[in-house]
């Protein structure tokens, strides 16, 4: 079987130019250390696979589409990274150290080989390249919720691909991006990016006599995820989907999912392909570890130099911004095939 990846004799190397400004200082006899790093990275001749037209001999499905790597454009990344290490308390018996990190990166595509946005034909929602936006962007119809009772006059003002009276209460409310009163593919727009606006972390380590406690929190804010499980909503009610999904009915004017429909499918509602793209911002208690080291005076009697018992819990608590993913851990990025699980591990550290 031949490969669908076609060679490109004109392919060149990616080239990056980086400028960086860093500041490090320490005060209070090393009890407070701060590192601040500002950077700017310009990259040209970005290497990416680009689909070739069906006229090349293959097409129609994603598994049978010729593509070739191309120097496709130029990007810019600029941002800041901050790390703060502190010794909060330090006595003979009690110690408390903290590390705080913060990072913010702004990425954008500066130019593309076509001098215009590249809208991927087979998967435009996730594979399109948009000038002025991050590489990992989502491009589709923007939803303003669900059309409600009492909005009949407003929805009657919009056509769907030239067809009048195409919407009714319980349908998805697609934003008319072009403001021409006709919902078409021209109304697709940038929805968000998988790249967060900022990330942060807080790590605390506390020890008292033989006890030690470590807690690690992380935050990832301003990102969008492709929450695949949201696409499991079935208007007919036949297939399984999460029980907390709130769909529209006259008695339940929800803005989350369209109305139920006998023998219906999600794709019956125009704009359904945008439901998956939700705000994936979250704050998470990533790990908590508690340990106790048996005094050496006791362990040495049995030939052990160090004996520590510990318990570690992972993925304990996640607070999300969007109620649409309230029972999902967005650290997974929207994938439902390998969800993150809560873990509790007990262990022993031995030294001889």
JSON list of N, CA, C and O in Angstrom, two decimals, residues 56-92:
[
{"chain": "A", "resi": 56, "resn": "UNK", "atom": "N", "xyz": [-5.53, 15.17, -7.30]},
{"chain": "A", "resi": 56, "resn": "UNK", "atom": "CA", "xyz": [-4.24, 14.50, -7.24]},
{"chain": "A", "resi": 56, "resn": "UNK", "atom": "C", "xyz": [-4.39, 12.98, -7.24]},
{"chain": "A", "resi": 56, "resn": "UNK", "atom": "O", "xyz": [-3.40, 12.26, -7.34]},
{"chain": "A", "resi": 57, "resn": "UNK", "atom": "N", "xyz": [-5.62, 12.50, -7.06]},
{"chain": "A", "resi": 57, "resn": "UNK", "atom": "CA", "xyz": [-5.84, 11.06, -7.16]},
{"chain": "A", "resi": 57, "resn": "UNK", "atom": "C", "xyz": [-6.42, 10.40, -5.95]},
{"chain": "A", "resi": 57, "resn": "UNK", "atom": "O", "xyz": [-6.71, 9.21, -5.97]},
{"chain": "A", "resi": 58, "resn": "UNK", "atom": "N", "xyz": [-6.61, 11.15, -4.87]},
{"chain": "A", "resi": 58, "resn": "UNK", "atom": "CA", "xyz": [-7.21, 10.57, -3.66]},
{"chain": "A", "resi": 58, "resn": "UNK", "atom": "C", "xyz": [-8.01, 11.65, -2.96]},
{"chain": "A", "resi": 58, "resn": "UNK", "atom": "O", "xyz": [-7.66, 12.82, -2.98]},
{"chain": "A", "resi": 59, "resn": "UNK", "atom": "N", "xyz": [-9.07, 11.24, -2.32]},
{"chain": "A", "resi": 59, "resn": "UNK", "atom": "CA", "xyz": [-9.90, 12.21, -1.60]},
{"chain": "A", "resi": 59, "resn": "UNK", "atom": "C", "xyz": [-11.22, 11.60, -1.22]},
{"chain": "A", "resi": 59, "resn": "UNK", "atom": "O", "xyz": [-11.53, 10.47, -1.59]},
{"chain": "A", "resi": 60, "resn": "UNK", "atom": "N", "xyz": [-11.99, 12.36, -0.49]},
{"chain": "A", "resi": 60, "resn": "UNK", "atom": "CA", "xyz": [-13.32, 11.89, -0.12]},
{"chain": "A", "resi": 60, "resn": "UNK", "atom": "C", "xyz": [-13.44, 11.52, 1.33]},
{"chain": "A", "resi": 60, "resn": "UNK", "atom": "O", "xyz": [-14.46, 11.73, 1.95]},
{"chain": "A", "resi": 61, "resn": "UNK", "atom": "N", "xyz": [-12.37, 10.94, 1.91]},
{"chain": "A", "resi": 61, "resn": "UNK", "atom": "CA", "xyz": [-12.38, 10.61, 3.33]},
{"chain": "A", "resi": 61, "resn": "UNK", "atom": "C", "xyz": [-11.04, 11.02, 3.92]},
{"chain": "A", "resi": 61, "resn": "UNK", "atom": "O", "xyz": [-10.03, 11.11, 3.22]},
{"chain": "A", "resi": 62, "resn": "UNK", "atom": "N", "xyz": [-11.03, 11.24, 5.24]},
{"chain": "A", "resi": 62, "resn": "UNK", "atom": "CA", "xyz": [-9.81, 11.69, 5.89]},
{"chain": "A", "resi": 62, "resn": "UNK", "atom": "C", "xyz": [-8.71, 10.65, 5.80]},
{"chain": "A", "resi": 62, "resn": "UNK", "atom": "O", "xyz": [-7.53, 10.96, 5.89]},
{"chain": "A", "resi": 63, "resn": "UNK", "atom": "N", "xyz": [-9.07, 9.36, 5.65]},
{"chain": "A", "resi": 63, "resn": "UNK", "atom": "CA", "xyz": [-8.07, 8.31, 5.57]},
{"chain": "A", "resi": 63, "resn": "UNK", "atom": "C", "xyz": [-7.53, 8.14, 4.15]},
{"chain": "A", "resi": 63, "resn": "UNK", "atom": "O", "xyz": [-6.62, 7.36, 3.93]},
{"chain": "A", "resi": 64, "resn": "UNK", "atom": "N", "xyz": [-8.10, 8.82, 3.20]},
{"chain": "A", "resi": 64, "resn": "UNK", "atom": "CA", "xyz": [-7.65, 8.71, 1.81]},
{"chain": "A", "resi": 64, "resn": "UNK", "atom": "C", "xyz": [-7.52, 10.09, 1.21]},
{"chain": "A", "resi": 64, "resn": "UNK", "atom": "O", "xyz": [-8.17, 10.44, 0.23]},
{"chain": "A", "resi": 65, "resn": "UNK", "atom": "N", "xyz": [-6.65, 10.90, 1.83]},
{"chain": "A", "resi": 65, "resn": "UNK", "atom": "CA", "xyz": [-6.47, 12.27, 1.38]},
{"chain": "A", "resi": 65, "resn": "UNK", "atom": "C", "xyz": [-4.98, 12.52, 1.24]},
{"chain": "A", "resi": 65, "resn": "UNK", "atom": "O", "xyz": [-4.22, 12.43, 2.20]},
{"chain": "A", "resi": 66, "resn": "UNK", "atom": "N", "xyz": [-4.53, 12.82, 0.02]},
{"chain": "A", "resi": 66, "resn": "UNK", "atom": "CA", "xyz": [-3.14, 13.15, -0.18]},
{"chain": "A", "resi": 66, "resn": "UNK", "atom": "C", "xyz": [-2.80, 14.44, 0.56]},
{"chain": "A", "resi": 66, "resn": "UNK", "atom": "O", "xyz": [-3.58, 15.40, 0.58]},
{"chain": "A", "resi": 67, "resn": "UNK", "atom": "N", "xyz": [-1.63, 14.48, 1.18]},
{"chain": "A", "resi": 67, "resn": "UNK", "atom": "CA", "xyz": [-1.15, 15.69, 1.83]},
{"chain": "A", "resi": 67, "resn": "UNK", "atom": "C", "xyz": [0.36, 15.77, 1.69]},
{"chain": "A", "resi": 67, "resn": "UNK", "atom": "O", "xyz": [1.02, 14.78, 1.38]},
{"chain": "A", "resi": 68, "resn": "UNK", "atom": "N", "xyz": [0.89, 16.96, 1.90]},
{"chain": "A", "resi": 68, "resn": "UNK", "atom": "CA", "xyz": [2.33, 17.16, 1.81]},
{"chain": "A", "resi": 68, "resn": "UNK", "atom": "C", "xyz": [2.75, 18.21, 2.81]},
{"chain": "A", "resi": 68, "resn": "UNK", "atom": "O", "xyz": [2.00, 19.14, 3.11]},
{"chain": "A", "resi": 69, "resn": "UNK", "atom": "N", "xyz": [3.94, 18.03, 3.37]},
{"chain": "A", "resi": 69, "resn": "UNK", "atom": "CA", "xyz": [4.46, 19.04, 4.27]},
{"chain": "A", "resi": 69, "resn": "UNK", "atom": "C", "xyz": [4.93, 20.25, 3.48]},
{"chain": "A", "resi": 69, "resn": "UNK", "atom": "O", "xyz": [5.59, 20.12, 2.45]},
{"chain": "A", "resi": 70, "resn": "UNK", "atom": "N", "xyz": [4.57, 21.42, 3.99]},
{"chain": "A", "resi": 70, "resn": "UNK", "atom": "CA", "xyz": [4.85, 22.68, 3.31]},
{"chain": "A", "resi": 70, "resn": "UNK", "atom": "C", "xyz": [5.32, 23.72, 4.31]},
{"chain": "A", "resi": 70, "resn": "UNK", "atom": "O", "xyz": [4.90, 23.72, 5.46]},
{"chain": "A", "resi": 71, "resn": "UNK", "atom": "N", "xyz": [6.22, 24.60, 3.86]},
{"chain": "A", "resi": 71, "resn": "UNK", "atom": "CA", "xyz": [6.57, 25.78, 4.65]},
{"chain": "A", "resi": 71, "resn": "UNK", "atom": "C", "xyz": [5.42, 26.77, 4.50]},
{"chain": "A", "resi": 71, "resn": "UNK", "atom": "O", "xyz": [5.35, 27.53, 3.56]},
{"chain": "A", "resi": 72, "resn": "UNK", "atom": "N", "xyz": [4.51, 26.71, 5.49]},
{"chain": "A", "resi": 72, "resn": "UNK", "atom": "CA", "xyz": [3.19, 27.27, 5.25]},
{"chain": "A", "resi": 72, "resn": "UNK", "atom": "C", "xyz": [3.00, 28.71, 5.72]},
{"chain": "A", "resi": 72, "resn": "UNK", "atom": "O", "xyz": [2.07, 29.39, 5.30]},
{"chain": "A", "resi": 73, "resn": "UNK", "atom": "N", "xyz": [3.88, 29.20, 6.61]},
{"chain": "A", "resi": 73, "resn": "UNK", "atom": "CA", "xyz": [3.65, 30.56, 7.07]},
{"chain": "A", "resi": 73, "resn": "UNK", "atom": "C", "xyz": [4.60, 31.02, 8.15]},
{"chain": "A", "resi": 73, "resn": "UNK", "atom": "O", "xyz": [5.66, 30.41, 8.39]},
{"chain": "A", "resi": 74, "resn": "UNK", "atom": "N", "xyz": [4.21, 32.07, 8.83]},
{"chain": "A", "resi": 74, "resn": "UNK", "atom": "CA", "xyz": [5.01, 32.71, 9.85]},
{"chain": "A", "resi": 74, "resn": "UNK", "atom": "C", "xyz": [4.17, 32.92, 11.10]},
{"chain": "A", "resi": 74, "resn": "UNK", "atom": "O", "xyz": [3.00, 33.28, 11.01]},
{"chain": "A", "resi": 75, "resn": "UNK", "atom": "N", "xyz": [4.78, 32.71, 12.27]},
{"chain": "A", "resi": 75, "resn": "UNK", "atom": "CA", "xyz": [4.07, 32.90, 13.54]},
{"chain": "A", "resi": 75, "resn": "UNK", "atom": "C", "xyz": [4.88, 33.80, 14.47]},
{"chain": "A", "resi": 75, "resn": "UNK", "atom": "O", "xyz": [6.09, 33.99, 14.29]},
{"chain": "A", "resi": 76, "resn": "UNK", "atom": "N", "xyz": [4.18, 34.32, 15.47]},
{"chain": "A", "resi": 76, "resn": "UNK", "atom": "CA", "xyz": [4.83, 35.10, 16.52]},
{"chain": "A", "resi": 76, "resn": "UNK", "atom": "C", "xyz": [4.31, 34.64, 17.88]},
{"chain": "A", "resi": 76, "resn": "UNK", "atom": "O", "xyz": [3.11, 34.45, 18.06]},
{"chain": "A", "resi": 77, "resn": "UNK", "atom": "N", "xyz": [5.23, 34.44, 18.80]},
{"chain": "A", "resi": 77, "resn": "UNK", "atom": "CA", "xyz": [4.89, 34.11, 20.18]},
{"chain": "A", "resi": 77, "resn": "UNK", "atom": "C", "xyz": [5.57, 35.11, 21.10]},
{"chain": "A", "resi": 77, "resn": "UNK", "atom": "O", "xyz": [6.78, 35.35, 20.97]},
{"chain": "A", "resi": 78, "resn": "UNK", "atom": "N", "xyz": [4.81, 35.68, 22.00]},
{"chain": "A", "resi": 78, "resn": "UNK", "atom": "CA", "xyz": [5.39, 36.56, 23.00]},
{"chain": "A", "resi": 78, "resn": "UNK", "atom": "C", "xyz": [4.70, 36.31, 24.32]},
{"chain": "A", "resi": 78, "resn": "UNK", "atom": "O", "xyz": [3.51, 35.96, 24.38]},
{"chain": "A", "resi": 79, "resn": "UNK", "atom": "N", "xyz": [5.47, 36.45, 25.39]},
{"chain": "A", "resi": 79, "resn": "UNK", "atom": "CA", "xyz": [4.86, 36.18, 26.68]},
{"chain": "A", "resi": 79, "resn": "UNK", "atom": "C", "xyz": [5.78, 36.44, 27.85]},
{"chain": "A", "resi": 79, "resn": "UNK", "atom": "O", "xyz": [6.87, 36.99, 27.71]},
{"chain": "A", "resi": 80, "resn": "UNK", "atom": "N", "xyz": [5.33, 35.99, 29.00]},
{"chain": "A", "resi": 80, "resn": "UNK", "atom": "CA", "xyz": [6.05, 36.18, 30.25]},
{"chain": "A", "resi": 80, "resn": "UNK", "atom": "C", "xyz": [5.95, 34.92, 31.08]},
{"chain": "A", "resi": 80, "resn": "UNK", "atom": "O", "xyz": [4.92, 34.24, 31.08]},
{"chain": "A", "resi": 81, "resn": "UNK", "atom": "N", "xyz": [7.04, 34.59, 31.78]},
{"chain": "A", "resi": 81, "resn": "UNK", "atom": "CA", "xyz": [7.07, 33.47, 32.71]},
{"chain": "A", "resi": 81, "resn": "UNK", "atom": "C", "xyz": [7.63, 33.97, 34.03]},
{"chain": "A", "resi": 81, "resn": "UNK", "atom": "O", "xyz": [8.67, 34.64, 34.06]},
{"chain": "A", "resi": 82, "resn": "UNK", "atom": "N", "xyz": [6.94, 33.66, 35.12]},
{"chain": "A", "resi": 82, "resn": "UNK", "atom": "CA", "xyz": [7.34, 34.12, 36.44]},
{"chain": "A", "resi": 82, "resn": "UNK", "atom": "C", "xyz": [7.41, 32.91, 37.39]},
{"chain": "A", "resi": 82, "resn": "UNK", "atom": "O", "xyz": [6.50, 32.07, 37.38]},
{"chain": "A", "resi": 83, "resn": "UNK", "atom": "N", "xyz": [8.47, 32.85, 38.18]},
{"chain": "A", "resi": 83, "resn": "UNK", "atom": "CA", "xyz": [8.60, 31.81, 39.20]},
{"chain": "A", "resi": 83, "resn": "UNK", "atom": "C", "xyz": [9.04, 32.46, 40.50]},
{"chain": "A", "resi": 83, "resn": "UNK", "atom": "O", "xyz": [10.03, 33.22, 40.52]},
{"chain": "A", "resi": 84, "resn": "UNK", "atom": "N", "xyz": [8.31, 32.20, 41.56]},
{"chain": "A", "resi": 84, "resn": "UNK", "atom": "CA", "xyz": [8.60, 32.76, 42.88]},
{"chain": "A", "resi": 84, "resn": "UNK", "atom": "C", "xyz": [8.76, 31.63, 43.88]},
{"chain": "A", "resi": 84, "resn": "UNK", "atom": "O", "xyz": [7.85, 30.81, 44.06]},
{"chain": "A", "resi": 85, "resn": "UNK", "atom": "N", "xyz": [9.92, 31.56, 44.50]},
{"chain": "A", "resi": 85, "resn": "UNK", "atom": "CA", "xyz": [10.19, 30.55, 45.53]},
{"chain": "A", "resi": 85, "resn": "UNK", "atom": "C", "xyz": [10.37, 31.25, 46.87]},
{"chain": "A", "resi": 85, "resn": "UNK", "atom": "O", "xyz": [11.17, 32.20, 46.98]},
{"chain": "A", "resi": 86, "resn": "UNK", "atom": "N", "xyz": [9.65, 30.78, 47.88]},
{"chain": "A", "resi": 86, "resn": "UNK", "atom": "CA", "xyz": [9.73, 31.42, 49.19]},
{"chain": "A", "resi": 86, "resn": "UNK", "atom": "C", "xyz": [9.90, 30.40, 50.31]},
{"chain": "A", "resi": 86, "resn": "UNK", "atom": "O", "xyz": [9.38, 29.28, 50.22]},
{"chain": "A", "resi": 87, "resn": "UNK", "atom": "N", "xyz": [10.65, 30.78, 51.31]},
{"chain": "A", "resi": 87, "resn": "UNK", "atom": "CA", "xyz": [10.73, 30.03, 52.55]},
{"chain": "A", "resi": 87, "resn": "UNK", "atom": "C", "xyz": [9.87, 30.80, 53.54]},
{"chain": "A", "resi": 87, "resn": "UNK", "atom": "O", "xyz": [10.31, 31.81, 54.10]},
{"chain": "A", "resi": 88, "resn": "UNK", "atom": "N", "xyz": [8.64, 30.37, 53.75]},
{"chain": "A", "resi": 88, "resn": "UNK", "atom": "CA", "xyz": [7.70, 31.13, 54.56]},
{"chain": "A", "resi": 88, "resn": "UNK", "atom": "C", "xyz": [8.01, 31.05, 56.05]},
{"chain": "A", "resi": 88, "resn": "UNK", "atom": "O", "xyz": [8.01, 32.07, 56.76]},
{"chain": "A", "resi": 89, "resn": "UNK", "atom": "N", "xyz": [8.27, 29.85, 56.52]},
{"chain": "A", "resi": 89, "resn": "UNK", "atom": "CA", "xyz": [8.60, 29.63, 57.93]},
{"chain": "A", "resi": 89, "resn": "UNK", "atom": "C", "xyz": [9.70, 28.58, 57.99]},
{"chain": "A", "resi": 89, "resn": "UNK", "atom": "O", "xyz": [9.64, 27.56, 57.29]},
{"chain": "A", "resi": 90, "resn": "UNK", "atom": "N", "xyz": [10.69, 28.84, 58.82]},
{"chain": "A", "resi": 90, "resn": "UNK", "atom": "CA", "xyz": [11.76, 27.85, 58.97]},
{"chain": "A", "resi": 90, "resn": "UNK", "atom": "C", "xyz": [12.26, 27.88, 60.41]},
{"chain": "A", "resi": 90, "resn": "UNK", "atom": "O", "xyz": [12.96, 28.80, 60.83]},
{"chain": "A", "resi": 91, "resn": "UNK", "atom": "N", "xyz": [11.87, 26.87, 61.18]},
{"chain": "A", "resi": 91, "resn": "UNK", "atom": "CA", "xyz": [12.36, 26.69, 62.54]},
{"chain": "A", "resi": 91, "resn": "UNK", "atom": "C", "xyz": [12.97, 25.30, 62.65]},
{"chain": "A", "resi": 91, "resn": "UNK", "atom": "O", "xyz": [13.00, 24.54, 61.67]},
{"chain": "A", "resi": 92, "resn": "UNK", "atom": "N", "xyz": [13.39, 24.94, 63.81]},
{"chain": "A", "resi": 92, "resn": "UNK", "atom": "CA", "xyz": [14.01, 23.63, 63.99]},
{"chain": "A", "resi": 92, "resn": "UNK", "atom": "C", "xyz": [13.03, 22.50, 63.73]},
{"chain": "A", "resi": 92, "resn": "UNK", "atom": "O", "xyz": [13.39, 21.45, 63.18]}
]
